[in-house]
XYZ file of C-alpha atoms in Angstrom:
629
model
C 20.011 119.725 -16.052
C 18.091 117.853 -18.391
C 14.576 119.760 -19.295
C 12.114 118.142 -17.683
C 12.904 116.253 -15.489
C 12.758 116.152 -11.573
C 16.279 116.352 -9.729
C 17.145 112.707 -8.677
C 18.495 114.125 -4.520
C 19.845 110.486 -2.770
C 22.856 110.907 -3.760
C 22.785 114.437 -1.951
C 24.129 116.271 0.693
C 21.628 118.722 2.038
C 23.199 121.439 5.254
C 19.280 123.452 6.099
C 17.863 125.260 8.168
C 14.780 126.173 7.115
C 14.080 128.497 5.540
C 17.340 128.441 3.908
C 19.041 125.488 2.687
C 22.625 124.093 0.806
C 22.655 121.167 -1.511
C 26.020 120.071 -2.432
C 27.496 116.524 -4.158
C 29.536 114.133 -1.306
C 32.504 115.793 -2.017
C 31.352 119.740 -0.990
C 30.763 120.739 -4.181
C 28.363 122.418 -5.649
C 26.727 123.205 -9.494
C 27.491 118.971 -10.533
C 23.469 118.148 -10.049
C 21.009 119.858 -10.667
C 19.418 120.447 -7.015
C 22.699 121.912 -6.027
C 22.247 125.429 -4.225
C 22.129 127.815 -1.411
C 17.836 128.286 -1.020
C 16.723 130.814 1.199
C 12.759 130.595 0.485
C 11.487 129.199 -3.120
C 14.947 131.229 -5.115
C 17.474 129.366 -5.227
C 20.956 132.294 -4.701
C 23.401 130.012 -5.688
C 24.134 128.172 -7.830
C 27.645 126.083 -8.085
C 30.626 126.699 -6.281
C 34.544 125.111 -6.642
C 38.014 125.164 -5.216
C 40.973 125.273 -6.222
C 45.154 126.426 -5.396
C 47.712 126.367 -6.308
C 51.335 128.368 -5.194
C 51.541 130.649 -7.803
C 47.678 130.619 -9.071
C 44.912 128.588 -7.409
C 44.927 125.462 -10.995
C 44.625 122.058 -8.866
C 41.522 120.276 -7.414
C 41.634 119.322 -4.309
C 41.423 116.001 -3.732
C 38.038 115.559 -1.136
C 38.417 112.419 0.934
C 35.420 112.878 3.043
C 32.965 114.159 5.227
C 31.243 114.244 8.391
C 28.483 116.862 10.004
C 28.134 118.167 13.782
C 23.983 118.708 12.745
C 22.031 119.297 10.374
C 23.361 122.699 10.432
C 26.764 122.156 9.615
C 28.737 120.075 7.432
C 32.219 119.797 7.089
C 33.981 117.937 4.603
C 38.187 116.660 3.979
C 40.558 117.143 1.029
C 44.176 116.190 0.562
C 46.272 118.787 -0.602
C 48.923 116.650 -2.648
C 51.382 118.731 -5.375
C 52.635 121.157 -2.281
C 53.248 117.811 -0.598
C 56.860 116.334 -0.022
C 58.657 113.360 -1.113
C 57.625 111.100 1.486
C 54.085 108.684 1.478
C 52.569 110.608 3.710
C 50.424 112.981 3.013
C 51.052 115.706 4.731
C 48.770 118.650 4.071
C 45.484 118.755 5.059
C 41.827 121.074 3.621
C 38.495 121.426 6.281
C 35.635 123.028 3.983
C 33.434 123.808 7.179
C 29.410 124.621 5.989
C 27.444 126.041 7.914
C 24.131 127.676 7.221
C 21.304 128.949 9.244
C 17.879 131.274 8.895
C 18.842 134.057 5.689
C 23.221 132.449 6.014
C 25.493 130.240 5.353
C 28.992 130.894 6.255
C 32.539 128.885 4.347
C 35.720 127.765 6.583
C 38.389 126.295 4.386
C 41.290 126.264 7.059
C 44.887 124.537 6.334
C 47.026 122.254 8.729
C 50.287 121.679 7.034
C 52.571 119.035 9.118
C 55.613 120.258 6.400
C 58.652 122.118 8.511
C 58.328 125.347 5.972
C 55.489 127.329 5.310
C 53.062 126.754 2.466
C 52.632 129.579 0.401
C 49.984 128.780 -1.512
C 47.006 130.991 -3.131
C 42.927 129.991 -2.625
C 40.283 129.594 -4.957
C 36.212 129.784 -4.727
C 34.787 130.995 -7.749
C 30.711 130.868 -6.787
C 27.758 131.713 -9.583
C 25.341 133.117 -8.490
C 21.287 132.661 -9.431
C 17.559 133.410 -8.495
C 15.566 130.566 -10.186
C 12.336 130.447 -8.321
C 12.326 126.796 -6.372
C 9.346 125.186 -8.304
C 11.510 125.816 -11.717
C 14.531 123.907 -10.541
C 12.363 121.184 -9.476
C 10.413 120.474 -12.728
C 13.785 121.458 -14.280
C 13.181 123.758 -16.681
C 13.245 127.788 -16.685
C 15.921 130.032 -16.186
C 16.930 132.949 -13.106
C 15.565 136.155 -13.332
C 18.118 138.773 -13.792
C 21.157 139.987 -11.508
C 22.699 143.229 -10.532
C 26.252 143.689 -9.077
C 26.994 146.657 -6.912
C 31.419 145.286 -5.720
C 32.360 146.890 -2.727
C 36.614 145.916 -1.666
C 35.641 142.216 -0.470
C 32.512 142.179 -0.702
C 29.449 142.179 -3.227
C 25.632 142.754 -2.607
C 23.622 140.829 -5.857
C 19.939 141.715 -6.601
C 16.753 140.287 -8.664
C 13.871 141.773 -8.059
C 12.495 142.803 -4.536
C 15.726 139.228 -3.005
C 19.107 140.366 -2.434
C 22.460 138.743 -1.591
C 25.874 140.460 0.094
C 28.569 138.071 -0.620
C 32.089 138.498 2.087
C 34.868 137.173 1.632
C 37.403 138.788 3.974
C 40.884 139.136 3.004
C 39.944 137.752 -0.361
C 40.422 139.944 -3.942
C 36.493 139.366 -5.129
C 36.952 140.005 -9.424
C 34.034 138.813 -11.827
C 34.402 136.527 -14.175
C 32.188 136.305 -16.703
C 28.515 135.797 -14.854
C 31.161 134.511 -11.346
C 32.645 135.633 -8.704
C 36.555 135.151 -8.110
C 37.845 135.001 -3.986
C 40.991 134.760 -4.199
C 42.839 134.233 -0.968
C 46.561 134.148 -0.920
C 47.892 132.595 2.193
C 50.756 131.513 4.328
C 50.339 128.679 6.365
C 54.029 128.551 9.232
C 55.481 124.869 9.871
C 53.077 122.787 11.106
C 50.799 125.277 11.805
C 47.057 125.715 9.924
C 45.652 128.702 8.599
C 41.879 129.749 8.148
C 39.761 132.007 5.722
C 36.294 131.978 5.585
C 33.306 133.363 3.228
C 29.670 134.593 3.487
C 26.563 135.205 1.919
C 23.356 136.644 3.798
C 20.766 136.088 1.210
C 17.400 138.163 1.870
C 14.383 137.993 0.234
C 10.924 139.882 1.364
C 8.336 138.169 -0.089
C 8.565 134.741 2.684
C 5.889 134.270 4.020
C 8.071 132.418 6.500
C 10.622 133.079 8.995
C 13.257 130.414 10.857
C 13.327 130.881 14.630
C 15.543 131.114 17.451
C 14.794 129.176 20.278
C 16.696 126.808 20.850
C 15.659 122.765 21.857
C 16.867 120.189 23.285
C 14.696 117.207 22.163
C 16.484 113.901 23.383
C 15.211 110.260 22.822
C 17.020 107.737 25.168
C 18.773 104.294 24.394
C 17.278 101.955 26.377
C 18.967 97.829 26.717
C 18.198 95.428 24.497
C 16.298 97.778 22.338
C 17.463 97.284 17.977
C 20.216 100.210 18.598
C 19.286 100.986 14.209
C 16.772 102.760 16.757
C 18.874 105.711 17.955
C 21.210 105.547 15.539
C 17.564 106.934 13.702
C 16.007 109.060 16.569
C 19.870 111.662 16.904
C 19.020 111.696 12.470
C 15.685 112.435 13.058
C 15.110 114.763 16.318
C 18.225 117.207 14.323
C 16.670 117.005 11.077
C 12.853 118.927 13.209
C 15.093 121.444 15.290
C 15.793 123.040 11.875
C 13.095 122.351 9.475
C 11.224 124.367 12.558
C 10.028 127.549 11.246
C 7.314 130.445 11.854
C 4.995 133.097 10.775
C 6.223 136.590 10.914
C 6.109 138.922 13.727
C 4.871 135.325 16.319
C 6.517 132.592 17.852
C 4.172 129.536 17.108
C 6.649 126.537 15.917
C 5.767 124.360 12.806
C 7.574 121.576 11.528
C 7.631 122.925 7.218
C 7.101 119.751 4.652
C 10.423 118.338 3.843
C 13.792 119.948 2.251
C 13.987 120.875 -0.496
C 10.801 121.654 -1.508
C 8.519 122.389 0.850
C 10.058 125.220 3.456
C 6.745 126.316 4.335
C 3.191 125.367 6.706
C 0.782 122.279 5.458
C -1.705 121.695 7.208
C -2.263 117.765 6.641
C 1.999 116.814 7.032
C 2.671 119.877 10.081
C -0.380 118.283 11.517
C 0.613 114.778 10.740
C 5.148 115.474 12.589
C 3.426 117.519 15.746
C 1.239 113.983 16.021
C 3.783 111.993 15.137
C 6.256 114.421 17.408
C 3.200 114.770 20.629
C 5.320 112.244 23.235
C 8.711 114.296 22.797
C 7.416 117.930 22.592
C 3.383 118.514 23.039
C 4.090 122.460 22.776
C 5.107 121.706 19.311
C 1.262 120.602 18.285
C 0.300 123.367 20.961
C 1.318 126.148 18.612
C 1.123 124.257 15.736
C -2.253 124.038 16.033
C -2.389 128.063 17.191
C -0.400 128.388 13.723
C -3.618 126.586 11.722
C -6.224 128.577 13.836
C -5.321 131.663 12.654
C -5.705 131.263 9.664
C -8.940 129.292 8.982
C -11.704 129.320 6.628
C -13.993 132.292 7.389
C -15.610 132.543 3.598
C -16.416 130.596 1.237
C -13.967 130.920 -2.159
C -14.106 127.875 -4.477
C -10.730 129.414 -5.675
C -8.873 128.801 -2.580
C -11.155 126.431 -1.521
C -11.622 128.141 1.614
C -15.079 127.397 3.121
C -15.881 128.683 6.755
C -13.910 126.471 8.922
C -11.791 124.163 7.256
C -8.030 123.545 8.409
C -5.422 125.235 5.095
C -3.356 123.470 3.197
C -1.615 125.068 2.691
C 0.972 128.669 2.976
C 3.140 130.524 0.132
C 4.922 133.623 -1.582
C 2.149 133.412 -4.078
C 1.166 130.708 -7.044
C 2.108 127.303 -7.830
C 2.595 126.162 -10.393
C 3.213 122.820 -11.212
C 4.517 123.047 -15.011
C 3.321 120.120 -16.904
C 1.186 119.475 -14.302
C -1.551 121.230 -15.293
C -1.835 122.731 -12.084
C -2.122 127.114 -10.369
C -2.341 126.795 -6.650
C -2.961 130.102 -4.940
C -1.370 131.419 -1.610
C -3.498 130.349 0.496
C -4.641 126.979 -0.360
C -7.238 125.266 1.354
C -7.636 121.998 -1.284
C -6.934 120.235 1.530
C -10.183 117.550 3.980
C -7.986 115.460 5.664
C -6.278 118.161 7.213
C -9.921 119.969 9.244
C -10.548 116.521 11.542
C -6.506 115.894 11.901
C -7.365 119.509 13.549
C -9.502 118.365 16.123
C -8.272 115.213 17.110
C -4.209 117.238 17.597
C -5.642 119.561 19.357
C -7.679 116.222 22.427
C -4.649 114.110 21.885
C -2.679 116.965 22.563
C -5.006 118.241 25.827
C -3.931 114.748 26.876
C -0.829 115.056 26.272
C 0.185 118.532 28.739
C -0.799 121.475 26.499
C -1.965 123.839 29.157
C -6.234 124.142 29.611
C -6.357 128.193 29.376
C -4.494 127.279 26.442
C -7.464 124.531 24.824
C -10.218 126.622 25.397
C -8.126 129.391 23.552
C -8.489 127.059 20.978
C -12.166 126.231 21.738
C -13.655 128.086 19.354
C -11.369 127.160 16.364
C -11.881 123.487 17.174
C -16.376 124.401 17.096
C -15.504 126.346 13.499
C -13.582 122.650 12.215
C -16.272 120.515 14.160
C -18.937 122.411 12.205
C -17.264 122.058 8.674
C -16.899 118.237 9.255
C -20.555 117.673 9.945
C -21.578 120.001 7.271
C -19.065 118.567 5.101
C -20.438 115.541 4.537
C -22.076 114.417 1.411
C -25.800 113.302 0.751
C -24.238 109.664 1.533
C -23.410 111.829 5.165
C -19.775 111.630 3.994
C -16.827 113.942 3.971
C -15.422 113.460 -0.338
C -13.476 116.173 -2.457
C -13.808 117.567 -5.655
C -11.542 119.925 -7.468
C -14.113 123.129 -8.347
C -10.879 125.059 -10.238
C -9.334 123.478 -13.170
C -6.610 123.891 -11.502
C -6.409 123.072 -8.096
C -5.440 119.363 -6.653
C -8.058 116.624 -8.583
C -6.959 114.042 -5.243
C -7.303 115.884 -1.632
C -6.540 113.860 1.166
C -2.674 112.558 1.821
C -1.927 110.611 -1.590
C -2.545 113.603 -3.475
C -1.425 112.651 -6.802
C -3.814 112.618 -9.455
C -3.735 108.469 -10.792
C -3.755 107.354 -7.036
C -7.509 106.637 -6.966
C -7.459 103.696 -9.286
C -9.648 100.954 -9.100
C -8.555 96.823 -8.938
C -7.985 96.487 -12.324
C -5.719 100.131 -12.114
C -8.396 102.064 -14.106
C -8.389 105.405 -12.128
C -11.637 106.004 -9.647
C -14.261 109.736 -10.976
C -14.866 111.956 -8.281
C -15.423 113.241 -6.363
C -14.118 110.633 -4.008
C -14.729 110.151 -0.717
C -11.630 109.016 1.139
C -12.390 105.417 4.107
C -9.023 107.092 6.378
C -10.953 109.962 6.216
C -14.311 108.688 7.423
C -12.195 107.507 9.914
C -10.429 110.769 10.403
C -13.532 112.221 10.751
C -15.188 109.751 13.481
C -11.929 110.290 15.557
C -12.274 114.271 15.881
C -15.830 113.962 16.942
C -15.421 111.276 19.610
C -12.399 113.331 20.759
C -13.487 116.247 20.729
C -16.448 114.890 22.519
C -14.376 113.726 25.527
C -12.275 116.288 25.530
C -15.766 118.669 26.112
C -16.797 116.467 28.727
C -13.470 117.158 30.537
C -13.928 120.658 30.287
C -17.386 120.546 31.728
C -19.053 121.727 27.781
C -21.839 121.095 26.968
C -22.561 119.531 22.612
C -21.124 115.557 24.065
C -24.594 113.624 22.711
C -24.254 115.886 19.212
C -20.706 114.423 18.611
C -21.306 110.781 19.912
C -24.537 110.326 17.429
C -23.604 112.291 14.192
C -20.031 109.582 14.273
C -22.506 106.394 15.803
C -24.697 107.534 12.298
C -20.921 107.689 10.530
C -20.491 104.604 12.253
C -22.666 101.847 10.888
C -22.832 104.084 7.432
C -19.258 103.144 7.026
C -19.685 99.578 7.864
C -22.953 98.968 5.371
C -20.560 101.097 2.269
C -17.384 100.971 2.172
C -15.908 97.101 3.264
C -15.266 94.974 -0.014
C -14.677 91.577 -0.784
C -11.962 90.609 -3.498
C -8.953 88.010 -4.140
C -6.902 89.615 -1.454
C -9.784 89.276 1.923
C -12.326 91.301 3.048
C -11.250 95.038 3.938
C -12.058 98.331 2.863
C -12.022 100.527 0.436
C -9.673 103.421 -0.058
C -13.146 105.675 -1.536
C -16.362 105.872 -3.294
C -16.779 107.357 -5.978
C -18.345 110.136 -7.551
C -21.543 107.183 -8.069
C -20.999 105.828 -4.160
C -19.490 102.535 -5.865
C -16.423 101.305 -3.301
C -13.381 101.020 -5.035
C -11.866 98.343 -4.192
C -8.093 98.031 -4.501
C -6.040 97.291 -1.418
C -4.488 99.721 -0.394
C -2.556 101.177 2.464
C -5.469 103.967 3.628
C -7.397 100.603 5.881
C -4.963 100.760 7.980
C -5.459 104.624 8.887
C -8.456 103.321 10.173
C -6.518 101.756 13.004
C -7.449 102.397 16.286
C -9.748 105.463 15.321
C -11.885 103.769 16.537
C -14.171 103.145 13.735
C -13.699 99.048 12.989
C -14.465 96.394 15.818
C -11.694 95.272 17.178
C -11.991 91.824 15.071
C -11.953 94.161 11.403
C -8.962 95.855 13.121
C -7.065 92.662 13.527
C -7.605 91.426 9.671
C -7.200 94.575 8.213
C -3.959 94.877 10.000
C -2.903 90.758 9.004
C -4.193 92.265 5.084
C -1.564 95.330 5.407
C 1.460 92.762 7.337
C 0.951 90.392 4.673
C 3.608 90.279 1.372
C 1.794 92.059 -1.389
C 1.361 95.251 1.232
C 4.265 94.890 3.346
C 8.077 94.643 1.509
C 9.932 94.495 4.441
C 11.077 98.397 4.173
C 7.709 99.119 5.130
C 3.987 99.106 4.919
C 3.707 99.969 0.094
C 1.234 102.351 -0.694
C -1.218 100.249 -2.914
C -1.281 96.436 -3.395
C 1.078 93.964 -5.982
C -1.597 92.360 -6.467
C -3.530 95.637 -8.099
C -3.275 96.156 -11.625
C -1.698 99.505 -11.060
C 0.919 98.898 -8.930
C 4.413 100.162 -9.772
C 7.196 99.724 -6.875
C 8.008 103.567 -8.229
C 4.495 104.952 -8.822
C 4.545 108.744 -6.065
C 1.193 106.653 -4.767
C 0.246 103.886 -6.214
C 3.157 100.924 -4.800
C 5.994 102.795 -3.116
C 6.836 103.502 0.339
C 6.319 105.958 2.810
C 8.146 106.387 6.274
C 5.121 108.877 7.883
C 2.155 106.857 6.107
C 3.889 103.250 8.321
C 4.220 104.857 10.642
C 0.885 105.504 11.425
C -0.244 101.549 10.464
C 1.797 100.890 12.668
C 0.729 102.598 15.356
C -2.921 103.091 15.127
C -1.598 99.102 15.261
C -0.405 99.517 18.463
C -3.449 101.370 20.014
C -5.869 98.376 19.023
C -3.786 96.498 21.222
C -1.932 94.472 18.287
C 1.760 95.573 18.801
C 2.724 91.887 16.874
C 1.993 93.492 13.846
C 3.077 96.755 14.437
C 6.409 95.586 14.636
C 6.854 94.046 12.142
C 5.988 97.256 10.077
C 9.056 99.192 13.304
C 11.103 96.511 11.596
C 10.961 96.982 8.737
C 10.995 100.713 9.123
C 15.001 100.474 10.744
C 15.669 97.839 7.740
C 15.083 101.242 5.490
C 16.433 104.064 8.113
C 20.152 101.908 7.727
C 19.410 101.582 4.255
C 19.532 105.276 4.006
C 21.669 106.486 6.030
C 19.641 107.279 8.820
C 18.127 109.505 7.084
C 14.505 108.319 5.888
C 13.209 110.175 3.497
C 10.446 110.919 1.644
C 9.355 108.091 0.602
C 11.245 104.819 -1.699
C 10.639 101.924 -4.083
C 8.315 99.088 -2.954
C 10.905 96.849 -4.350
C 10.407 93.862 -1.954
C 13.440 92.740 1.102
C 13.354 89.196 -0.095
C 14.361 90.874 -3.728
C 16.981 93.322 -3.203
C 19.493 94.186 -0.217
C 18.452 98.062 -0.384
C 15.149 99.682 -0.999
C 15.919 102.406 -4.801
C 15.150 105.859 -3.825
C 12.798 107.385 -5.571
C 14.312 110.662 -7.831
C 13.018 114.318 -6.267
C 11.757 112.780 -2.771
C 12.587 115.320 0.282
C 15.600 114.283 2.273
C 15.427 115.196 5.333
C 10.740 115.069 5.552
C 9.634 115.884 9.299
C 6.556 113.823 9.005
C 9.563 110.672 7.961
C 11.245 112.179 10.852
C 8.958 112.463 13.307
C 8.200 108.453 12.446
C 10.823 107.242 14.738
C 9.580 108.794 18.219
C 6.153 106.574 16.972
C 9.124 103.268 16.748
C 10.403 103.946 19.603
C 6.846 103.993 21.459
C 6.290 101.357 19.799
C 9.928 99.212 20.850
C 9.210 100.762 24.516
C 6.378 99.590 25.491
C 5.467 96.936 27.970
C 4.662 93.922 26.398
C-alpha cells in the first residue's frame, strides 16, 4: 500500500451484506489492491487470500477467466486448471469459486469439474492472511492492524484482536501456520466426468458495533415498461439488489435504514439515509417510516458543542468510536450532529411518507419529534433569518451541508467563502419542511399550521431578496451567504435542489433548470457539482466539478415536480449513460468530463460503490421516464 493514498475502488469487486463486505480483484483473489479484504463493521479481518493447486503440492495458480454475480451477496469466479488436462485442445478441468457474504460471515466453495475419463487427484490450497486494521486506516492508506492471537483446533482456528474475533473453519482441510499466514490444504480425488467441492468460512464478531444486519426478506421489483430505455431496467435490477444488501438496523430494534455506502460508510447517516429513503419512497414506504423512527430516537435533547447536538436536531452520523481522518484535522465523536440539513429533510420525509402510505398511527407517534425538529429549524435561523452552520470545535466538519468537504463553498474566482455559511438549498429544505408540515397538521386536524406557513412565507421573501446573483453565466441563486451576508456567486448544483421545494416561483424554476442543463453544468453523464466557468472547477474535485448520481437525481426530481419534464429527461439521459459506463452499479461520484470529450466518465478514486443514494437514483429515473407526458 502506498502510504497516504486512498484506495482506488473502480476496478475492485465487492460482495456484501451490510455490515460485512469482501473486496477483491476481478479474479476473486484478495490482496493485490489496497482496498482488498474481508471487512466486518469498521475492521478488516482478512488482508489477503491466494489459491493454488497441483498434483503433489499446490504450486500453480488457476487461470481465472470470468466472474458473475447471482446477487450483491453471492458471486462466482471461474478458472481453468490446465496443467491437469489431457493433450486435447478443449479445456477439460474447471474450478468455480463461489463467495457468499452474510451478516458476520463469509463462505467460499471451490468446486472442481472434470470432463476427463480418469480420476484426478490434486491438492487445493487457500492461503489466508489475517488482519485487524481499522477501516479509517485502510481508507487513508496509513497504519497497520492490531496484534492477533491464534488458537487452533483441528480444521478450525480462533483469531482475536482486542474485542474483535474471527473463527475460521475449513472442513476436511489440513490447517497449518506459515508465518503470519494460514494455509488451508485439501487433498481431493475428482471422479471421472464428475465434480468435487471443498469449502471454508469465517465467522466475524465485533461486539463494539453499533449497527446490525437484518434478516427480513424483501421482494423489490420494478418491471420493464415497453418503449422505455432498456438500460433503465438493467440499472434498476442492480440498484434494488444493492439497496437490499445495504440495509441495517440498530441493536435491539428491527427498524431498518440504508447504510450510506460500501466500503467506508456501513452505518447510519442522517442526510444520506433520509435522502435514500426519500428517493426510494415509491418502492417501499416502509423504509422511510423505519428510517424516520431510527433517527427520531436519536434526536438531540441537549446543547453540546463537542458533538454539535442541539434540542430537536437530527443526527449526522453514528459510529462505534471516534472517527479520525488522518491528514484532514477531523475528529468526530461517535454520535455526531454536525449537519444543517438532516432536520428539515426529516420533517419533509415524514410528510411525504404519510402521503405515500405510512399508517396514520405511526405518523402520529412521530408528531412530537416533528414539532421538536420544527422548533430547531425556526430557532436556528440566524439574525438574517437563514439557517447557517459553523464548526465550533475546530476538528468537526467545516461544511455541514451535503457538500461537506473543506473546499466546497467557493466564490467564482475559486477563493473559499468564510463561515458561518447559510446554504441556498438548506433554505429551500426549510421552506418545504414548514409548508409540508403545515399540510400534514391540517390533514390530521392538528393545530399549528398557520404559524408554519407564515414563517415559510417570510423565509421565501428573504431568500428572494438576498440569494439571487447575476454573473456572466446568468441570473441564479448563489450557493450560499458567507459570514458577512454576501451572496457567494458560484453556479453550482445546489441551486437545483431548490426546484420543487416551492421557494422559487415557476419562472425562476424554469430559469434555473435551463441553466443547469446547459453545457457548463450538464456533463452528458449527469449534473456537475460546479460550473466549468467557475475558477475552482476541476472535473475530479470531490465537490467542485465532479458528478454525483444522487445530486443529479434530486435535481431531476425537482424539475419533474416543477413541471419541467423535458429538462428532467436531459439529466436522466446523462445518468443512464453513466450507469451503462459503470456496468449499472453507479458509484458515489465520477469525473465531470464532458460526454462530447470522452466515451466513458473517469472514476473517482475512493468513491463508494455501491452507494445507497446513487442506487436510489435509478428509482427517480424510473418515475420520470414512466410518468405520463
